[in-house]
Coordinates of C-alpha atoms and ligand atoms in Angstrom, one line a residue:
M15 CA -29.0 6.7 -5.7
P16 CA -27.7 6.8 -9.3
L17 CA -25.7 10.0 -10.2
V18 CA -24.0 11.5 -13.1
F19 CA -20.9 13.6 -12.5
T20 CA -20.7 16.2 -15.2
N21 CA -18.3 18.9 -16.4
I22 CA -15.1 17.0 -15.7
S23 CA -12.2 18.8 -17.4
E24 CA -10.2 15.7 -17.8
V25 CA -10.0 12.2 -16.3
Y26 CA -7.2 9.5 -16.4
T27 CA -8.8 6.0 -16.0
P28 CA -5.7 5.7 -15.5
M29 CA -4.9 3.8 -18.7
Q30 CA -6.7 6.4 -20.9
R31 CA -7.1 10.2 -20.8
I32 CA -10.6 11.5 -21.5
T33 CA -11.3 15.4 -21.8
G34 CA -14.7 16.9 -21.2
A35 CA -15.8 13.8 -19.4
A36 CA -18.9 12.6 -17.6
L37 CA -19.1 9.7 -15.1
A38 CA -22.2 7.8 -14.3
V39 CA -22.3 5.9 -10.9
K40 CA -24.8 3.4 -9.6
D41 CA -24.7 1.1 -6.6
S42 CA -21.3 2.6 -5.8
R43 CA -19.8 1.4 -9.0
V44 CA -18.9 3.1 -12.3
A45 CA -21.9 2.6 -14.7
W46 CA -20.4 4.6 -17.6
L47 CA -17.5 6.9 -18.2
G48 CA -16.7 8.8 -21.4
S49 CA -16.8 12.1 -23.2
G50 CA -19.7 14.3 -22.0
P51 CA -21.4 14.8 -25.3
N52 CA -21.5 10.9 -25.8
L53 CA -23.4 10.3 -22.5
P54 CA -26.1 7.8 -23.5
D55 CA -29.7 8.8 -23.2
L56 CA -30.2 6.3 -20.5
Y57 CA -28.1 8.3 -18.1
R58 CA -29.3 11.8 -19.1
S59 CA -32.4 11.4 -16.9
W60 CA -30.3 10.6 -13.8
P61 CA -29.6 13.4 -11.2
Q62 CA -26.5 15.2 -12.1
Q63 CA -23.7 16.8 -10.1
D64 CA -21.5 19.4 -11.7
I65 CA -17.8 18.9 -11.0
G66 CA -17.1 22.5 -12.0
N67 CA -14.6 21.9 -14.9
R68 CA -12.3 20.1 -12.4
A69 CA -10.1 17.1 -13.3
V70 CA -10.6 13.6 -11.9
L71 CA -8.1 10.8 -11.0
P72 CA -8.8 7.3 -9.7
G73 CA -8.6 7.0 -5.8
L74 CA -5.0 6.0 -5.0
V75 CA -4.2 2.6 -3.7
D76 CA -1.3 2.3 -1.3
S77 CA -0.5 -1.4 -1.4
H78 CA 2.1 -1.5 1.2
T79 CA 1.9 0.2 4.6
H80 CA 2.8 -0.5 8.3
L81 CA 0.1 2.1 9.5
V82 CA -0.5 0.5 12.9
W83 CA 2.3 1.4 15.3
A84 CA 3.0 3.2 18.6
G85 CA 6.0 5.0 20.1
S86 CA 8.5 7.3 18.4
R87 CA 11.6 6.9 16.2
V88 CA 12.3 10.5 15.8
D89 CA 15.7 10.1 17.7
E90 CA 16.6 7.3 15.2
Y91 CA 15.8 9.7 12.4
R92 CA 18.3 12.1 13.8
R93 CA 20.9 9.5 14.2
R94 CA 20.5 8.4 10.5
A95 CA 20.7 12.0 9.3
K96 CA 24.1 12.2 11.1
G97 CA 25.2 9.0 9.1
S98 CA 24.2 6.0 11.1
S99 CA 22.9 3.2 8.8
Y100 CA 19.6 1.3 9.4
E101 CA 21.7 -1.9 9.8
E102 CA 23.9 -0.3 12.5
I103 CA 20.8 0.9 14.5
L104 CA 19.2 -2.5 14.1
S105 CA 22.3 -4.4 15.3
S106 CA 22.6 -2.1 18.3
G107 CA 19.1 -3.3 19.4
G108 CA 17.3 -0.2 18.1
G109 CA 15.2 0.3 15.1
I110 CA 12.2 -1.9 14.7
Y111 CA 12.6 -3.3 18.2
N112 CA 11.7 0.2 19.7
T113 CA 8.5 0.1 17.8
V114 CA 7.9 -3.5 18.7
T115 CA 8.1 -2.7 22.5
A116 CA 5.9 0.4 22.2
T117 CA 3.3 -1.6 20.1
Q118 CA 3.3 -4.6 22.4
K119 CA 2.6 -2.2 25.4
A120 CA -0.1 -0.2 23.5
S121 CA -3.8 -1.3 24.0
E122 CA -6.0 -2.1 21.1
D123 CA -7.9 1.2 21.7
E124 CA -4.6 3.3 21.6
L125 CA -3.4 1.6 18.4
Y126 CA -6.7 2.2 16.8
E127 CA -6.7 5.9 17.6
L128 CA -3.1 6.3 16.3
A129 CA -3.9 4.5 13.1
R130 CA -7.2 6.3 12.5
E131 CA -5.4 9.7 12.6
R132 CA -2.9 8.5 10.1
A133 CA -5.5 7.0 7.9
K134 CA -7.2 10.4 7.7
I135 CA -4.0 12.0 6.5
F136 CA -3.8 9.5 3.7
L137 CA -7.5 10.2 2.8
R138 CA -6.8 13.9 2.4
G139 CA -4.0 12.9 0.1
G140 CA -6.4 11.1 -2.2
V141 CA -5.7 7.4 -0.9
T142 CA -9.0 5.5 -0.9
T143 CA -7.5 2.1 -0.2
L144 CA -4.7 1.1 2.0
E145 CA -3.0 -2.2 2.6
L146 CA -2.2 -2.6 6.4
K147 CA 0.3 -5.0 7.9
S148 CA 0.8 -6.5 11.3
G149 CA 4.4 -7.2 12.2
Y150 CA 5.2 -5.1 15.2
G151 CA 3.5 -7.5 17.6
L152 CA 5.8 -10.4 17.1
E153 CA 4.2 -12.5 19.8
A154 CA 1.0 -14.2 18.6
E155 CA -1.2 -12.2 21.0
H156 CA 0.1 -8.8 19.8
E157 CA 0.1 -9.8 16.1
L158 CA -3.6 -10.7 16.6
K159 CA -4.1 -7.4 18.5
M160 CA -2.7 -5.4 15.4
L161 CA -4.9 -7.3 13.0
K162 CA -8.0 -6.6 15.2
V163 CA -7.1 -3.0 15.0
I164 CA -7.2 -3.2 11.2
R165 CA -10.4 -4.9 11.3
R166 CA -11.8 -2.2 13.5
L167 CA -10.5 0.5 11.1
K168 CA -12.2 -1.4 8.2
E169 CA -15.6 -1.4 10.1
T170 CA -15.5 2.3 11.2
L171 CA -13.7 4.3 8.5
P172 CA -14.9 5.1 4.9
Q173 CA -11.6 4.0 3.3
R174 CA -10.9 0.4 2.1
F175 CA -8.4 -1.5 4.2
V176 CA -6.8 -4.7 3.2
P177 CA -5.1 -6.6 6.0
T178 CA -1.9 -8.7 5.8
L179 CA -0.1 -10.8 8.4
L180 CA 3.6 -9.9 8.4
A181 CA 6.5 -12.2 9.5
H182 CA 8.8 -9.2 10.3
V183 CA 11.8 -10.3 12.5
I184 CA 12.6 -13.0 15.0
P185 CA 11.9 -11.7 18.5
H186 CA 15.1 -11.7 20.7
N187 CA 13.6 -14.1 23.3
W188 CA 12.8 -16.8 20.7
S189 CA 15.0 -19.3 18.8
R190 CA 14.6 -19.2 15.1
Q191 CA 13.3 -22.7 14.9
S192 CA 10.6 -22.3 17.6
Y193 CA 9.4 -19.0 16.3
L194 CA 9.0 -20.3 12.9
E195 CA 7.2 -23.3 14.3
M196 CA 4.8 -21.0 16.2
F197 CA 4.2 -18.7 13.3
S198 CA 3.3 -21.6 10.9
T199 CA 1.4 -23.9 13.2
E200 CA -0.3 -21.5 15.5
L201 CA -0.5 -18.0 14.1
I202 CA -1.3 -18.5 10.4
P203 CA -4.1 -21.0 11.1
E204 CA -5.6 -18.6 13.9
V205 CA -5.5 -15.7 11.7
K206 CA -7.1 -17.7 8.9
R207 CA -9.8 -19.0 11.3
L208 CA -10.7 -15.5 12.6
G209 CA -10.6 -14.1 9.0
L210 CA -8.1 -11.4 10.0
A211 CA -5.9 -11.2 7.0
E212 CA -6.0 -11.8 3.2
A213 CA -2.3 -12.4 2.8
V214 CA 0.9 -13.3 4.4
D215 CA 4.0 -11.3 3.8
V216 CA 7.5 -12.1 4.8
F217 CA 10.5 -9.7 5.3
C218 CA 13.1 -11.8 3.6
D219 CA 16.4 -10.1 4.2
Q220 CA 19.6 -9.7 6.1
G221 CA 18.5 -9.5 9.9
A222 CA 15.1 -11.0 9.2
F223 CA 14.0 -14.3 7.6
S224 CA 16.1 -16.5 5.2
L225 CA 14.9 -17.6 1.8
A226 CA 14.3 -21.2 3.1
E227 CA 12.4 -19.8 6.0
T228 CA 10.4 -17.7 3.7
K229 CA 9.5 -20.6 1.5
R230 CA 8.2 -22.5 4.5
I231 CA 6.0 -19.7 5.6
F232 CA 4.6 -19.2 2.1
E233 CA 3.8 -23.0 1.9
T234 CA 1.9 -22.8 5.1
A235 CA 0.1 -19.6 4.0
L236 CA -0.9 -21.2 0.7
E237 CA -2.2 -24.4 2.5
H238 CA -4.4 -22.2 4.5
G239 CA -5.8 -20.3 1.4
L240 CA -4.0 -17.1 2.1
K241 CA -2.2 -15.1 -0.6
I242 CA 1.5 -14.4 -0.4
K243 CA 3.9 -11.4 -0.9
V244 CA 7.4 -10.5 0.2
H245 CA 9.7 -7.8 1.2
A246 CA 12.5 -8.6 -1.3
E247 CA 16.0 -7.6 -2.4
Q248 CA 16.0 -4.4 -0.2
L249 CA 19.2 -4.6 1.8
K250 CA 20.8 -7.7 0.2
H251 CA 19.8 -9.7 -2.9
S252 CA 18.0 -12.9 -1.5
G253 CA 16.1 -14.3 -4.5
A254 CA 12.8 -13.8 -2.7
S255 CA 11.3 -12.0 -5.6
K256 CA 11.9 -15.0 -7.9
L257 CA 10.6 -17.4 -5.2
V258 CA 7.3 -15.4 -4.7
A259 CA 6.9 -15.2 -8.5
E260 CA 7.3 -19.0 -8.9
M261 CA 4.9 -19.6 -6.0
G262 CA 2.2 -17.4 -7.7
G263 CA 2.5 -14.5 -5.2
L264 CA 0.8 -11.2 -5.3
S265 CA 3.8 -8.9 -5.2
A266 CA 7.5 -8.5 -4.5
D267 CA 8.1 -5.2 -2.8
H268 CA 11.3 -2.9 -2.4
L269 CA 13.5 -4.4 -5.2
E270 CA 16.5 -2.1 -4.7
Q271 CA 19.0 -4.9 -5.3
S272 CA 16.8 -6.8 -7.9
T273 CA 18.1 -8.0 -11.3
L274 CA 16.9 -8.7 -14.8
D275 CA 16.5 -12.3 -13.9
D276 CA 14.2 -11.3 -11.1
W277 CA 12.1 -8.9 -13.4
Q278 CA 11.8 -11.7 -15.9
A279 CA 10.4 -14.1 -13.3
L280 CA 8.0 -11.3 -12.0
A281 CA 6.8 -10.6 -15.6
K282 CA 6.3 -14.1 -16.4
S283 CA 4.1 -14.8 -13.4
G284 CA 2.3 -11.5 -13.5
T285 CA 3.5 -10.7 -9.9
V286 CA 3.5 -7.0 -9.2
G287 CA 6.9 -5.4 -8.5
T288 CA 6.3 -2.7 -5.9
A289 CA 8.7 0.2 -5.5
L290 CA 8.7 1.8 -2.0
P291 CA 10.5 5.1 -2.8
G292 CA 10.4 6.6 0.8
A293 CA 12.4 3.8 2.3
T294 CA 14.9 3.8 -0.7
V295 CA 15.6 7.5 -0.3
I296 CA 15.6 7.6 3.5
L297 CA 18.0 4.6 3.8
K298 CA 20.1 6.0 0.9
K299 CA 19.9 2.8 -1.1
P300 CA 20.1 2.6 -4.9
F301 CA 16.8 3.5 -6.5
P302 CA 15.1 0.4 -8.1
K303 CA 15.4 0.5 -11.8
L304 CA 11.8 1.1 -12.6
R305 CA 12.2 2.2 -16.3
A306 CA 14.0 -1.1 -17.0
M307 CA 11.6 -3.2 -14.9
W308 CA 8.6 -1.6 -16.7
D309 CA 10.3 -2.3 -20.1
A310 CA 11.0 -5.9 -19.0
G311 CA 7.2 -6.4 -18.7
V312 CA 6.9 -6.0 -14.9
K313 CA 3.7 -4.6 -13.6
V314 CA 5.4 -1.8 -11.5
A315 CA 3.5 -0.5 -8.5
V316 CA 4.4 2.4 -6.2
A317 CA 3.5 2.5 -2.5
T318 CA 4.6 4.5 0.7
D319 CA 5.7 1.6 2.9
H320 CA 4.5 4.0 5.7
N321 CA 6.3 3.0 8.9
P322 CA 8.0 4.8 11.8
G323 CA 11.5 3.9 11.0
S324 CA 12.5 3.6 7.4
S325 CA 9.7 5.5 5.7
P326 CA 7.6 8.0 7.7
L327 CA 5.9 8.9 4.5
Y328 CA 2.2 9.9 4.3
S329 CA 2.0 10.9 0.7
M330 CA 1.3 8.6 -2.3
F331 CA 1.8 11.6 -4.6
L332 CA 5.3 12.2 -3.2
A333 CA 6.1 8.4 -3.7
M334 CA 4.9 8.7 -7.3
Q335 CA 6.9 11.8 -7.8
L336 CA 10.1 10.0 -6.6
A337 CA 9.3 7.1 -9.0
I338 CA 9.2 9.7 -11.8
A339 CA 12.3 11.7 -10.7
L340 CA 14.6 8.8 -9.7
G341 CA 13.0 5.7 -11.2
G342 CA 12.5 7.0 -14.7
L343 CA 8.7 6.5 -15.0
S344 CA 6.5 8.9 -17.1
A345 CA 3.8 10.7 -15.1
E346 CA 1.2 8.6 -16.7
E347 CA 3.0 5.5 -15.8
A348 CA 3.5 6.6 -12.2
L349 CA -0.2 7.2 -12.0
I350 CA -0.9 3.7 -13.2
A351 CA 1.7 2.4 -10.6
G352 CA -0.1 4.2 -7.8
S353 CA -3.7 3.1 -8.7
K354 CA -4.3 0.2 -11.1
H355 CA -1.1 -1.7 -10.5
S356 CA -1.2 -1.2 -6.8
A357 CA -4.8 -2.5 -6.7
E358 CA -3.6 -5.6 -8.6
A359 CA -1.0 -6.1 -5.9
L360 CA -3.9 -6.6 -3.6
A361 CA -5.8 -8.7 -6.0
K362 CA -8.4 -6.0 -6.3
S363 CA -9.1 -5.6 -10.0
D364 CA -12.2 -3.4 -9.3
L365 CA -10.2 -0.8 -7.5
G366 CA -7.6 1.8 -8.7
T367 CA -9.3 2.0 -12.1
L368 CA -12.3 3.9 -13.4
K369 CA -14.1 1.5 -15.8
P370 CA -17.7 0.1 -15.9
G371 CA -18.1 -2.3 -13.0
A372 CA -15.3 -0.8 -10.9
K373 CA -15.8 0.8 -7.6
A374 CA -16.5 4.5 -8.0
D375 CA -13.5 5.7 -5.9
F376 CA -12.1 8.9 -7.3
I377 CA -10.3 12.2 -6.5
V378 CA -11.5 15.6 -7.8
I379 CA -8.5 17.8 -8.4
E380 CA -8.5 21.6 -7.6
G381 CA -7.8 22.6 -11.2
T382 CA -8.4 21.6 -14.8
D383 CA -5.2 19.6 -15.2
A384 CA -5.2 16.1 -13.5
M385 CA -1.5 16.1 -13.3
L386 CA -1.4 19.0 -10.9
P387 CA -0.7 17.0 -7.7
L388 CA 2.2 15.1 -9.5
Y389 CA 3.6 18.5 -10.7
G390 CA 3.6 20.3 -7.4
W391 CA 5.9 18.8 -4.7
G392 CA 4.4 19.1 -1.3
Y393 CA 1.3 20.6 -2.7
Q394 CA -1.9 18.6 -2.7
P395 CA -4.6 20.4 -4.8
I396 CA -7.4 18.0 -3.8
H397 CA -10.9 19.4 -4.0
A398 CA -12.8 16.3 -2.8
V399 CA -12.5 12.5 -2.4
Y400 CA -15.2 10.0 -3.3
I401 CA -15.4 6.5 -2.3
G402 CA -18.2 4.3 -3.9
G403 CA -19.6 7.5 -5.4
N404 CA -20.0 9.2 -2.0
K405 CA -18.1 12.3 -1.1
I406 CA -16.0 11.6 2.0
S407 CA -15.0 14.3 4.5
A408 CA -11.5 13.8 5.9
S409 CA -12.7 15.5 9.2
T410 CA -15.0 12.6 10.1
Ligands
ZN8 ZN1 7.4 -2.7 4.5

């Protein structure tokens, strides 16, 4: 049913700020958005809903999460808090392999229940779209299990979920050569055949995949019509961000060790550069130079990298606050990074932005100032979340 939301104190589209706004929605998309008094006659006869002089923001888009996982890494968190590094924990057989074992053991139903509860927390925090990766299954059957969990979340929850196949690490019981062979000749074609992922991501770093291995996986993904993205320049500089830019990829994520050369390649190709502030801060890495990246023409996005090890972060607003405080972005830029740019990192130009034709996904803020959730740390003044113009209850 068409509907006009009226009495909006202010809205960030996010490229533009409009005060005293009205928003017309039809067929789950934005029909019109502008200053209330300018509402065209056409829409004045539509049913109206008074927003109560509250502010509105676009629904947030978290373009990088590992939301499907089982087990607990609380003990590792304690060790890291005492000074152990991620690399030390990984090389002593801990870290990601703990999650792999627990995720392999868990059934599809168990993983679904765990991920569903996490997705609800994100919904309450204003996140209407999430990218979800596989990557803790490692073996083909468990990678497929994770992707089937994501498909089930997509079918049963109101949020929008975008699935990605992740080449995370080489399992201990495989040789590099044979795992790469299996991943490229069996797993990618099967995932494509079943329609279980839109993109393939590679963790290209120390302890994971090399640049040459990453390139090979990307070539296979592209041959199968899947998009590509990469975990790049996090622990060591690998050149993966330049590679993904040159191969027309969606995004290079992390970027703690990235350089001007990398930013210029990303800017030239339009590949999004995604900061993951949770992992940067928890692993005590240098914060990506977001101000310089933005000024070099990179489309900078911000995401949570939610995962049980290096970023148990459930809040996009906190990720954006860190990008402001430590990355030098303005509040307006951080908002763009967490909505429009992060949607572009998923090739979803009709999400993360409120403009005619875009999906009517938005957050109603409890207050007249749209920046309140970026101002208050650990405080989420969210009155309601709408997806496709429908009010969504986080308790469902
Ligand atoms: Zn990640």
